[in-house]
Short mmCIF file of C-alpha atoms in Angstrom, two decimals:
data_model
loop_
_atom_site.label_atom_id
_atom_site.label_comp_id
_atom_site.label_asym_id
_atom_site.label_seq_id
_atom_site.Cartn_x
_atom_site.Cartn_y
_atom_site.Cartn_z
CA MET A 211 270.26 148.74 93.56
CA SER A 212 271.34 152.32 94.09
CA GLU A 213 269.58 154.95 96.18
CA GLN A 214 267.85 158.01 94.76
CA TYR A 215 270.21 160.94 94.27
CA THR A 216 270.17 164.40 92.69
CA ALA A 217 272.09 165.62 89.63
CA ASP A 218 274.16 167.87 91.91
CA GLU A 219 275.08 164.91 94.09
CA MET A 220 276.14 162.94 91.01
CA MET A 221 278.27 165.89 89.88
CA THR A 222 279.95 166.27 93.27
CA VAL A 223 280.63 162.52 93.51
CA ALA A 224 282.07 162.46 89.97
CA ALA A 225 284.34 165.38 90.85
CA ALA A 226 285.50 163.72 94.07
CA ARG A 227 286.37 160.51 92.18
CA GLN A 228 288.59 162.57 89.90
CA LEU A 229 290.96 163.40 92.77
CA ARG A 230 293.81 160.95 93.33
CA ASP A 231 295.01 160.12 96.82
CA GLY A 232 298.23 161.83 97.85
CA THR A 233 297.97 164.75 95.44
CA ALA A 234 297.86 168.42 96.42
CA CYS A 235 294.68 170.20 95.45
CA PHE A 236 293.96 173.96 95.42
CA VAL A 237 290.35 174.22 96.54
CA GLY A 238 287.86 177.03 96.04
CA ILE A 239 284.77 177.34 98.20
CA GLY A 240 281.42 175.81 97.22
CA LEU A 241 281.24 172.72 94.98
CA PRO A 242 285.05 172.27 94.75
CA SER A 243 285.40 172.29 98.54
CA THR A 244 282.52 169.85 98.96
CA ALA A 245 283.96 167.47 96.35
CA ALA A 246 287.50 167.64 97.73
CA ASN A 247 286.31 166.93 101.26
CA LEU A 248 284.18 164.06 100.00
CA ALA A 249 287.26 162.59 98.29
CA ARG A 250 289.30 162.97 101.48
CA ALA A 251 286.58 161.24 103.51
CA THR A 252 286.31 158.31 101.06
CA HIS A 253 288.98 157.10 98.63
CA ALA A 254 291.66 159.79 99.10
CA PRO A 255 292.48 160.16 102.82
CA ASN A 256 295.87 161.67 102.00
CA LEU A 257 294.59 164.33 99.63
CA VAL A 258 296.27 167.62 100.55
CA LEU A 259 293.72 170.45 100.58
CA ILE A 260 295.10 173.93 100.01
CA TYR A 261 292.87 176.95 100.58
CA GLU A 262 293.95 180.37 99.31
CA SER A 263 293.51 181.87 102.78
CA GLY A 264 296.86 180.23 103.55
CA CYS A 265 295.73 176.89 104.99
CA LEU A 266 297.96 174.10 103.63
CA GLY A 267 296.83 170.55 104.32
CA ALA A 268 293.53 171.49 105.96
CA LYS A 269 291.52 168.55 107.33
CA PRO A 270 288.13 170.02 108.22
CA ASP A 271 285.56 167.68 109.78
CA ARG A 272 282.80 170.05 108.66
CA LEU A 273 282.34 171.97 105.42
CA PRO A 274 283.57 175.55 105.74
CA LEU A 275 281.27 178.34 104.46
CA SER A 276 284.25 180.51 103.51
CA ILE A 277 287.84 179.85 102.51
CA GLY A 278 288.90 181.33 105.85
CA ASP A 279 286.73 179.54 108.41
CA GLY A 280 288.55 178.77 111.66
CA VAL A 281 288.23 175.00 111.17
CA LEU A 282 290.63 175.24 108.21
CA ALA A 283 293.35 176.97 110.23
CA ASP A 284 292.80 174.67 113.24
CA THR A 285 293.32 171.51 111.18
CA ALA A 286 296.00 172.66 108.68
CA ASP A 287 299.58 171.36 108.56
CA ALA A 288 300.66 174.97 108.13
CA VAL A 289 298.98 178.36 107.93
CA VAL A 290 301.01 180.71 105.75
CA PRO A 291 300.54 184.36 104.71
CA VAL A 292 298.56 184.95 101.53
CA PRO A 293 301.51 186.25 99.43
CA GLU A 294 303.32 183.00 100.26
CA VAL A 295 300.39 180.86 99.05
CA PHE A 296 300.65 182.39 95.62
CA ASN A 297 304.42 182.96 95.38
CA TYR A 298 305.94 179.91 97.05
CA TRP A 299 303.28 177.25 96.59
CA LEU A 300 301.18 177.99 93.50
CA GLN A 301 303.53 179.90 91.17
CA PRO A 302 306.41 177.33 91.03
CA GLY A 303 303.98 174.52 90.16
CA ARG A 304 303.92 172.67 93.50
CA ILE A 305 300.17 172.08 93.36
CA ASP A 306 298.89 169.15 91.30
CA VAL A 307 295.24 170.01 90.80
CA GLY A 308 293.37 173.31 90.73
CA PHE A 309 289.64 173.03 91.23
CA LEU A 310 287.63 175.87 89.69
CA GLY A 311 284.04 176.90 89.05
CA ALA A 312 282.81 179.09 86.18
CA ALA A 313 279.98 181.46 85.29
CA GLN A 314 280.79 180.97 81.59
CA LEU A 315 283.01 178.41 79.87
CA ASP A 316 283.90 177.92 76.20
CA ARG A 317 285.01 174.90 74.17
CA TYR A 318 288.65 175.48 75.09
CA GLY A 319 287.93 175.68 78.80
CA ASN A 320 288.44 179.43 79.07
CA ILE A 321 286.56 180.70 82.12
CA ASN A 322 284.65 183.89 82.86
CA THR A 323 283.86 184.94 86.43
CA THR A 324 284.04 188.71 85.84
CA VAL A 325 281.20 190.29 83.83
CA ILE A 326 278.29 189.08 81.67
CA GLY A 327 276.60 191.12 78.97
CA GLY A 328 277.06 194.79 78.07
CA ASP A 329 280.69 195.81 78.25
CA TYR A 330 283.28 195.84 81.00
CA THR A 331 282.40 199.30 82.32
CA GLY A 332 278.64 198.81 81.91
CA PRO A 333 277.99 195.11 82.36
CA LYS A 334 274.58 193.49 82.55
CA VAL A 335 275.79 191.36 85.46
CA ARG A 336 278.83 192.16 87.56
CA LEU A 337 280.31 188.93 89.00
CA PRO A 338 282.89 188.69 91.84
CA GLY A 339 285.92 188.67 89.51
CA ALA A 340 289.18 186.77 89.43
CA GLY A 341 290.28 185.96 92.98
CA GLY A 342 292.99 183.34 92.77
CA ALA A 343 291.65 181.71 89.60
CA PRO A 344 293.87 183.16 86.82
CA GLU A 345 297.05 181.93 88.46
CA ILE A 346 295.48 178.64 89.58
CA ALA A 347 294.49 178.06 85.95
CA ALA A 348 297.98 179.02 84.80
CA SER A 349 300.18 177.14 87.26
CA CYS A 350 298.53 174.00 88.67
CA GLY A 351 299.57 170.67 87.15
CA GLU A 352 296.04 170.36 85.84
CA VAL A 353 292.68 172.05 86.32
CA VAL A 354 289.36 170.39 87.06
CA VAL A 355 286.31 172.57 86.43
CA ILE A 356 283.06 171.77 88.19
CA VAL A 357 280.01 173.57 86.83
CA ARG A 358 276.32 172.95 86.09
CA GLN A 359 275.80 172.60 82.35
CA SER A 360 273.45 174.95 80.47
CA ARG A 361 273.51 177.08 77.31
CA ARG A 362 273.83 180.17 79.49
CA THR A 363 277.07 178.83 80.99
CA PHE A 364 278.52 176.75 78.10
CA THR A 365 278.88 179.54 75.55
CA GLU A 366 280.48 179.80 72.11
CA ARG A 367 282.55 182.72 73.41
CA VAL A 368 283.02 183.85 77.00
CA ASP A 369 282.24 187.55 77.56
CA PHE A 370 285.49 187.99 79.49
CA VAL A 371 288.51 185.72 79.84
CA THR A 372 289.17 185.67 83.59
CA SER A 373 291.17 182.43 83.54
CA VAL A 374 292.81 180.89 80.51
CA GLY A 375 292.07 177.33 79.46
CA TYR A 376 293.57 176.47 76.08
CA GLY A 377 293.04 179.98 74.67
CA SER A 378 292.00 179.60 71.05
CA GLY A 379 293.57 176.22 70.39
CA PRO A 380 296.27 173.64 71.03
CA ASP A 381 299.36 175.87 70.94
CA ASP A 382 298.17 178.83 72.98
CA ARG A 383 299.30 177.73 76.45
CA ALA A 384 302.87 177.21 75.26
CA ARG A 385 302.82 180.50 73.33
CA LEU A 386 301.61 182.36 76.44
CA GLY A 387 304.20 180.67 78.65
CA LEU A 388 301.60 179.04 80.92
CA ARG A 389 303.37 176.21 82.69
CA GLY A 390 300.47 174.21 84.12
CA GLY A 391 298.59 171.58 82.12
CA GLY A 392 295.28 173.44 81.81
CA PRO A 393 291.68 172.24 82.15
CA ARG A 394 291.89 168.53 81.43
CA THR A 395 288.46 167.73 82.86
CA VAL A 396 285.12 169.49 83.19
CA ILE A 397 282.57 167.83 85.44
CA THR A 398 278.94 168.83 85.12
CA ASP A 399 275.54 167.67 86.33
CA LEU A 400 275.14 165.82 83.02
CA GLY A 401 278.49 164.15 82.49
CA VAL A 402 282.22 164.57 82.07
CA LEU A 403 284.04 166.48 79.33
CA GLU A 404 287.75 166.06 78.69
CA ALA A 405 290.11 168.18 76.63
CA ASP A 406 291.08 166.29 73.46
CA PRO A 407 294.82 165.53 73.69
CA VAL A 408 295.46 166.98 70.21
CA SER A 409 292.85 169.67 69.47
CA ARG A 410 292.37 170.56 73.17
CA GLU A 411 288.67 170.98 72.47
CA LEU A 412 286.37 169.83 75.29
CA THR A 413 284.89 166.48 74.32
CA LEU A 414 282.04 164.63 75.99
CA THR A 415 283.57 161.37 77.20
CA ARG A 416 281.16 160.19 79.87
CA LEU A 417 277.47 160.57 80.65
CA HIS A 418 276.02 160.34 84.13
CA PRO A 419 273.51 157.47 84.43
CA GLY A 420 270.16 158.28 82.80
CA VAL A 421 271.48 161.28 80.80
CA THR A 422 271.31 161.28 76.98
CA VAL A 423 273.73 162.82 74.48
CA GLU A 424 270.84 164.98 73.22
CA GLN A 425 270.40 166.49 76.68
CA VAL A 426 274.07 167.43 76.74
CA HIS A 427 273.89 168.96 73.23
CA ASP A 428 270.85 170.96 74.32
CA ALA A 429 272.80 172.33 77.28
CA THR A 430 275.85 173.35 75.24
CA GLY A 431 276.13 176.58 73.24
CA TRP A 432 278.47 175.16 70.58
CA PRO A 433 278.50 171.98 68.45
CA LEU A 434 279.88 169.68 71.13
CA ALA A 435 282.43 167.01 70.21
CA VAL A 436 281.47 163.55 71.48
CA ALA A 437 284.02 160.78 72.04
CA ASP A 438 283.73 157.62 69.90
CA ASP A 439 284.04 155.54 73.05
CA LEU A 440 281.50 157.56 75.06
CA SER A 441 280.73 155.72 78.29
CA THR A 442 278.26 155.97 81.14
CA GLY A 443 279.61 156.52 84.66
CA GLU A 444 278.70 154.65 87.80
CA PRO A 445 275.98 156.09 90.01
CA PRO A 446 276.99 157.26 93.50
CA THR A 447 277.55 154.40 95.93
CA ALA A 448 275.61 154.23 99.17
CA GLU A 449 278.81 155.17 101.04
CA GLU A 450 279.49 158.20 98.81
CA LEU A 451 275.95 159.47 99.34
CA THR A 452 276.02 158.91 103.10
CA VAL A 453 279.33 160.74 103.51
CA LEU A 454 278.32 163.58 101.15
CA ARG A 455 275.02 164.16 102.95
CA ALA A 456 276.68 164.09 106.35
CA LEU A 457 279.24 166.67 105.15
CA GLU A 458 276.55 168.93 103.75
CA ALA A 459 274.58 168.69 106.98
CA THR A 460 277.57 170.20 108.86
CA MET A 461 277.09 173.46 106.91
CA ARG A 462 273.58 173.84 108.30
CA THR A 463 274.52 173.45 111.96
CA PRO A 464 276.44 176.01 114.04
CA ALA A 465 280.14 175.37 114.75
CA MET B 205 305.51 204.07 119.19
CA ALA B 206 301.83 203.45 118.45
CA LYS B 207 299.40 205.66 120.34
CA LEU B 208 296.55 204.02 122.22
CA VAL B 209 293.39 205.78 121.04
CA SER B 210 289.62 205.28 120.97
CA LEU B 211 288.21 203.97 117.71
CA ALA B 212 286.53 207.32 117.02
CA GLU B 213 289.79 209.23 117.63
CA GLY B 214 291.81 206.79 115.52
CA VAL B 215 289.51 207.07 112.52
CA ALA B 216 289.18 210.86 112.89
CA GLU B 217 292.94 211.31 112.95
CA LEU B 218 294.09 208.70 110.45
CA VAL B 219 291.36 208.31 107.80
CA ARG B 220 290.71 211.41 105.69
CA ASP B 221 288.36 212.27 102.85
CA GLY B 222 289.87 211.31 99.49
CA ASP B 223 292.37 208.87 101.05
CA THR B 224 293.41 205.53 99.64
CA VAL B 225 292.32 203.20 102.43
CA ALA B 226 293.00 199.48 102.81
CA LEU B 227 290.94 197.48 105.31
CA GLU B 228 292.52 194.04 105.20
CA GLY B 229 291.78 190.68 106.76
CA PHE B 230 291.35 187.54 104.66
CA THR B 231 287.96 186.28 105.90
CA HIS B 232 289.49 186.25 109.41
CA LEU B 233 290.14 189.44 111.48
CA ILE B 234 288.20 191.80 109.21
CA PRO B 235 288.04 195.26 110.86
CA PHE B 236 284.25 195.67 110.66
CA ALA B 237 283.93 198.05 113.64
CA ALA B 238 286.49 200.40 112.08
CA GLY B 239 284.59 200.26 108.78
CA HIS B 240 281.42 201.23 110.63
CA GLU B 241 283.22 204.13 112.30
CA ILE B 242 284.34 205.35 108.84
CA ILE B 243 280.67 205.29 107.77
CA ARG B 244 279.58 207.12 110.96
CA GLN B 245 282.19 209.82 110.46
CA GLY B 246 280.91 210.29 106.90
CA ARG B 247 284.17 209.87 105.00
CA ARG B 248 283.81 210.54 101.27
CA ASP B 249 285.66 209.97 97.98
CA LEU B 250 287.73 207.12 99.36
CA THR B 251 289.73 204.81 97.14
CA LEU B 252 289.02 201.52 98.87
CA VAL B 253 291.67 198.84 98.50
CA ARG B 254 291.12 195.23 99.50
CA MET B 255 291.79 191.78 98.02
CA THR B 256 288.32 190.51 98.94
CA PRO B 257 285.89 193.42 99.22
CA ASP B 258 283.24 191.33 100.92
CA VAL B 259 280.45 192.48 103.23
CA ILE B 260 282.53 195.24 104.86
CA TYR B 261 283.10 197.06 101.55
CA ASP B 262 279.55 196.34 100.44
CA GLN B 263 278.55 198.42 103.48
CA LEU B 264 281.05 201.23 102.79
CA ILE B 265 280.12 201.35 99.09
CA GLY B 266 276.38 201.35 99.80
CA ALA B 267 276.85 204.07 102.42
CA GLY B 268 278.46 206.32 99.80
CA CYS B 269 282.02 206.45 101.17
CA ALA B 270 283.77 205.17 98.05
CA ARG B 271 284.73 206.68 94.73
CA ARG B 272 287.01 203.93 93.55
CA LEU B 273 287.67 200.27 94.36
CA VAL B 274 290.96 198.41 93.91
CA PHE B 275 290.33 194.70 94.38
CA SER B 276 290.63 191.11 93.19
CA TRP B 277 287.43 189.33 94.31
CA GLY B 278 284.17 191.07 95.18
CA GLY B 279 281.71 188.56 96.57
CA ASN B 280 280.06 187.33 99.75
CA PRO B 281 282.23 184.26 100.50
CA GLY B 282 280.23 181.04 100.29
CA VAL B 283 276.99 182.97 99.78
CA GLY B 284 277.03 184.78 96.43
CA SER B 285 277.12 188.30 95.07
CA LEU B 286 277.57 191.62 96.81
CA HIS B 287 274.41 193.51 95.97
CA ARG B 288 275.58 197.00 96.97
CA PHE B 289 278.79 196.53 94.92
CA ARG B 290 276.74 195.31 91.96
CA ASP B 291 274.25 198.16 92.27
CA ALA B 292 277.14 200.67 92.27
CA VAL B 293 278.78 199.11 89.19
CA GLN B 294 275.61 198.36 87.24
CA ASN B 295 273.47 201.38 88.25
CA ALA B 296 275.90 203.93 89.79
CA TRP B 297 273.96 203.79 93.10
CA PRO B 298 274.51 205.62 95.42
CA ALA B 299 277.40 206.95 93.28
CA PRO B 300 279.47 205.73 90.36
CA LEU B 301 282.26 203.36 91.38
CA GLU B 302 285.48 203.26 89.43
CA LEU B 303 287.13 199.84 89.39
CA GLU B 304 290.74 198.78 89.29
CA GLU B 305 290.66 195.03 89.07
CA HIS B 306 293.41 192.49 89.71
CA SER B 307 293.92 188.86 90.66
CA HIS B 308 294.74 187.76 94.23
CA ALA B 309 298.34 186.98 93.22
CA GLY B 310 298.68 190.46 91.74
CA MET B 311 297.20 192.25 94.76
CA ALA B 312 299.27 190.24 97.26
CA ASN B 313 302.43 191.06 95.34
CA ARG B 314 301.48 194.74 95.10
CA TYR B 315 301.35 194.90 98.90
CA VAL B 316 304.68 193.03 99.15
CA ALA B 317 306.30 195.59 96.83
CA GLY B 318 304.74 198.41 98.84
CA ALA B 319 306.03 196.98 102.12
CA SER B 320 309.46 196.40 100.55
CA GLY B 321 309.96 199.96 99.32
CA LEU B 322 309.99 198.82 95.69
CA PRO B 323 308.11 200.53 92.85
CA PHE B 324 306.68 197.31 91.43
CA ALA B 325 306.35 193.57 91.85
CA VAL B 326 307.02 190.85 89.31
CA LEU B 327 305.05 187.62 88.96
CA ARG B 328 303.82 184.97 86.59
CA GLY B 329 300.27 186.15 86.34
CA TYR B 330 297.38 187.51 84.26
CA THR B 331 298.89 186.13 81.04
CA GLY B 332 296.28 185.55 78.35
CA THR B 333 293.42 186.95 80.45
CA ASP B 334 291.33 190.02 79.59
CA LEU B 335 292.37 191.79 82.81
CA PRO B 336 295.35 193.70 81.31
CA ARG B 337 293.02 195.16 78.64
CA HIS B 338 291.01 196.94 81.33
CA THR B 339 293.51 197.44 84.14
CA THR B 340 296.21 199.61 82.64
CA ASN B 341 298.74 199.06 85.40
CA ILE B 342 299.19 195.38 84.59
CA ARG B 343 302.23 195.45 82.29
CA SER B 344 304.74 192.99 80.97
CA ILE B 345 308.45 193.08 81.70
CA ASP B 346 311.39 191.14 80.34
CA CYS B 347 313.66 189.42 82.83
CA PRO B 348 317.15 191.01 82.50
CA PHE B 349 318.79 187.63 83.18
CA THR B 350 316.79 185.14 81.13
CA GLY B 351 314.82 187.33 78.73
CA GLU B 352 311.61 185.65 79.81
CA THR B 353 308.51 187.87 79.66
CA LEU B 354 306.82 188.23 83.03
CA THR B 355 304.11 190.46 84.52
CA ALA B 356 304.72 193.64 86.52
CA VAL B 357 302.24 195.38 88.81
CA PRO B 358 302.90 198.63 90.72
CA ALA B 359 303.41 198.77 94.47
CA LEU B 360 300.39 199.53 96.63
CA ASN B 361 301.05 202.20 99.23
CA PRO B 362 297.76 203.10 100.91
CA ASP B 363 297.49 206.40 102.78
CA VAL B 364 296.16 204.32 105.65
CA THR B 365 295.72 200.62 106.36
CA VAL B 366 293.29 199.40 109.01
CA VAL B 367 293.45 195.84 110.41
CA HIS B 368 292.07 193.97 113.40
CA ALA B 369 294.23 191.74 115.64
CA GLN B 370 293.86 189.66 118.75
CA ARG B 371 296.10 191.58 121.14
CA ALA B 372 298.38 194.54 121.72
CA ASP B 373 300.50 195.54 124.68
CA ARG B 374 300.59 199.03 126.16
CA ALA B 375 303.52 200.01 123.93
CA GLY B 376 301.34 199.27 120.91
CA ASN B 377 303.10 196.06 119.83
CA VAL B 378 300.45 194.08 117.96
CA GLN B 379 300.06 190.28 117.93
CA MET B 380 297.83 188.28 115.60
CA TRP B 381 297.57 184.60 114.71
CA GLY B 382 295.46 182.10 112.78
CA ILE B 383 294.89 183.16 109.17
CA THR B 384 297.00 186.32 108.95
CA GLY B 385 296.36 186.97 105.26
CA VAL B 386 298.13 190.01 103.88
CA GLN B 387 297.79 192.24 106.97
CA LYS B 388 301.49 192.58 107.77
CA GLU B 389 302.30 193.64 104.21
CA ALA B 390 299.29 195.99 104.05
CA VAL B 391 300.31 197.74 107.30
CA LEU B 392 303.98 198.05 106.32
CA ALA B 393 303.04 199.34 102.85
CA ALA B 394 300.88 202.15 104.25
CA ARG B 395 301.84 205.67 105.29
CA ARG B 396 299.62 205.45 108.39
CA SER B 397 298.02 202.50 110.15
CA LEU B 398 295.30 201.81 112.67
CA VAL B 399 294.98 198.45 114.42
CA THR B 400 291.89 197.51 116.42
CA VAL B 401 292.40 194.71 118.97
CA GLU B 402 290.32 192.34 121.05
CA GLU B 403 292.43 192.89 124.12
CA ILE B 404 295.19 195.10 125.52
CA VAL B 405 297.55 193.20 127.80
CA ASP B 406 300.62 193.97 129.91
CA GLU B 407 302.72 191.41 128.13
CA LEU B 408 302.28 189.52 124.83
CA THR B 409 302.54 185.78 125.46
CA PRO B 410 303.95 184.01 122.38
CA VAL B 411 301.43 182.01 120.30
CA ALA B 412 302.23 179.46 117.56
CA GLY B 413 302.03 180.97 114.09
CA GLN B 414 301.92 184.53 115.38
CA VAL B 415 302.70 187.67 113.45
CA VAL B 416 303.97 190.54 115.59
CA LEU B 417 303.90 194.12 114.31
CA PRO B 418 306.25 196.23 116.43
CA GLY B 419 304.61 199.28 117.96
CA TRP B 420 307.01 201.63 116.22
CA ALA B 421 305.71 200.39 112.84
CA VAL B 422 302.06 201.15 113.70
CA SER B 423 300.44 204.62 114.03
CA ALA B 424 297.67 203.84 116.50
CA VAL B 425 295.97 201.00 118.36
CA ALA B 426 292.36 201.01 119.55
CA HIS B 427 290.77 198.56 121.96
CA VAL B 428 287.66 197.26 120.17
CA PRO B 429 286.52 193.87 121.53
CA GLY B 430 284.38 192.06 118.96
CA GLY B 431 285.58 194.55 116.34
CA ALA B 432 285.79 191.86 113.66
CA HIS B 433 282.16 190.68 113.91
CA PRO B 434 280.64 189.05 111.76
CA SER B 435 284.18 187.96 110.83
CA TYR B 436 286.05 186.47 113.75
CA ALA B 437 289.17 186.61 115.89
CA HIS B 438 290.76 183.18 116.24
CA GLY B 439 290.77 182.23 119.92
CA TYR B 440 288.17 184.88 120.79
CA SER B 441 285.18 184.31 118.54
CA VAL B 442 283.88 182.20 115.64
CA ARG B 443 282.77 183.44 112.24
CA ASP B 444 279.08 184.40 112.29
CA ASN B 445 278.24 182.51 109.11
CA ALA B 446 274.51 183.11 109.68
CA PHE B 447 275.10 186.87 109.37
CA TYR B 448 276.86 186.45 106.00
CA VAL B 449 273.88 184.43 104.79
CA ALA B 450 271.45 187.03 106.20
CA TRP B 451 273.40 189.86 104.50
CA ASP B 452 272.29 188.59 101.11
CA LYS B 453 268.69 189.56 101.94
CA ILE B 454 269.51 192.75 103.86
CA SER B 455 271.67 194.12 101.05
CA ARG B 456 269.50 193.11 98.07
CA ASP B 457 267.14 196.05 98.51
CA ARG B 458 268.30 199.69 98.85
CA ASP B 459 265.75 200.58 101.56
CA THR B 460 266.41 197.48 103.66
CA PHE B 461 270.12 198.19 103.40
CA GLN B 462 269.69 201.82 104.46
CA ASP B 463 267.49 200.81 107.39
CA TRP B 464 270.12 198.32 108.49
CA ILE B 465 272.90 200.93 108.32
CA ALA B 466 270.73 203.47 110.19
CA THR B 467 269.93 200.99 112.96
CA HIS B 468 273.20 199.09 113.30
CA VAL B 469 275.89 201.53 112.24
CA ARG B 470 274.77 205.15 112.41
CA THR B 471 273.28 204.80 115.90
CA PRO B 472 276.42 205.75 117.84
CA GLU B 473 275.87 203.57 120.93
CA ARG B 474 276.01 200.43 118.76
CA ASP B 475 279.74 200.19 118.40
CA GLY B 476 281.21 203.65 118.86
CA GLY B 477 283.00 204.74 122.02
CA ARG B 478 284.02 201.25 123.00
CA ALA B 479 287.67 202.03 123.54
#
């Protein structure tokens, strides 16, 4: 019998499970950082966390609020200058997994975090912009996207391509010379989508417990492909929930 | 050799109306006190350059100091949006804000080129994104050796770069450690530089992971303890995460923002004259 849990907790746990022990993971702040630290505290103790502030191999015992909190530098194997993070570590393809969020996402995993509505010079909503994401999306071995699923976010077309997924189809990454594998997996509060190995279109492959295919269709702004062998994932274990809640509690207490 | 100055003198002498100004510090060592002094001295028409224009540039933009912003990520880290930045872009308040937008990799490499005396930097970046359609100085270039098409971005050479560091000695040699971001490159790329420090000491004791900027490569040093708050100085203070969370509410409303600036920045005894 499993405990009660929220859809966000299920999403974070599903994302953490995606990370394999011993791999190097480029972590953004927020949900990716929470999931990566959960993985490190449970099944992946040797997961290498890389923060764009220059902290390689950070082992925080509390969740940082920013990518540059002191706990990251204090616990890192190495703290390197920011140009080095991008030039020596990310660009040559040394990082296995890039973990990204999105304000908008399309069926080929292209991501917008720049502007929504209107046009570029007069947007309805101005978002923070690119940060490290375009090159993370280009150069990591693979990309995992973690994002809550809704029609507002899962759109037929993104208003701005901040980070490239599979462009407009299966051949675009090669044509553009992008050397990383692209967004293989998208983890949401409803389930898991994976890029089809041939068409590269995001395909619903797994539902979280209690979620229906109809709910996922309703939260997707395009006719969503569904895998023939669609499965239902395992709910969070008691251990996963205990560790996740303890991690999240560290954000609410002073250092 | 760097001159030892007060913060007010340093800003008055080194930061001028219309300048291209970089205040750097990647979450850590952000020169907040210097930013506040720029607001107090009423600088105008600045081109503000910074990889992560977070709360410090939200304050400068809202206070009307900026005409243009060159950046790669404009948010409140771990909290959300920058409301003064958004208000300037979406509603031209208090003035229109021109944007030149990059990625972190592009900005970091632009500083490296600037520090290296090169006209441009080359990287694998931006390919396939919509950024080059709006930022005209992201171009492609063919490698003369392999023929591969890569991306070129121009060097950044600010008129003045301002950073915060832990310590300096009396000759103006500057020492910083912890997350050192892109500060060394930003200082070396600039025509003039101002460094605020937690402490001025007789001798700089070596620290693991340190970056030392020789005094002859820095224009001026000002003693400003706590000058990074609400950011932090590793070994001296911790990041005031509660302030970053509180900023969301302070900055959401124009009047609340202006009251905060009037009370906490424009009142000179708050953090002026500390040198």
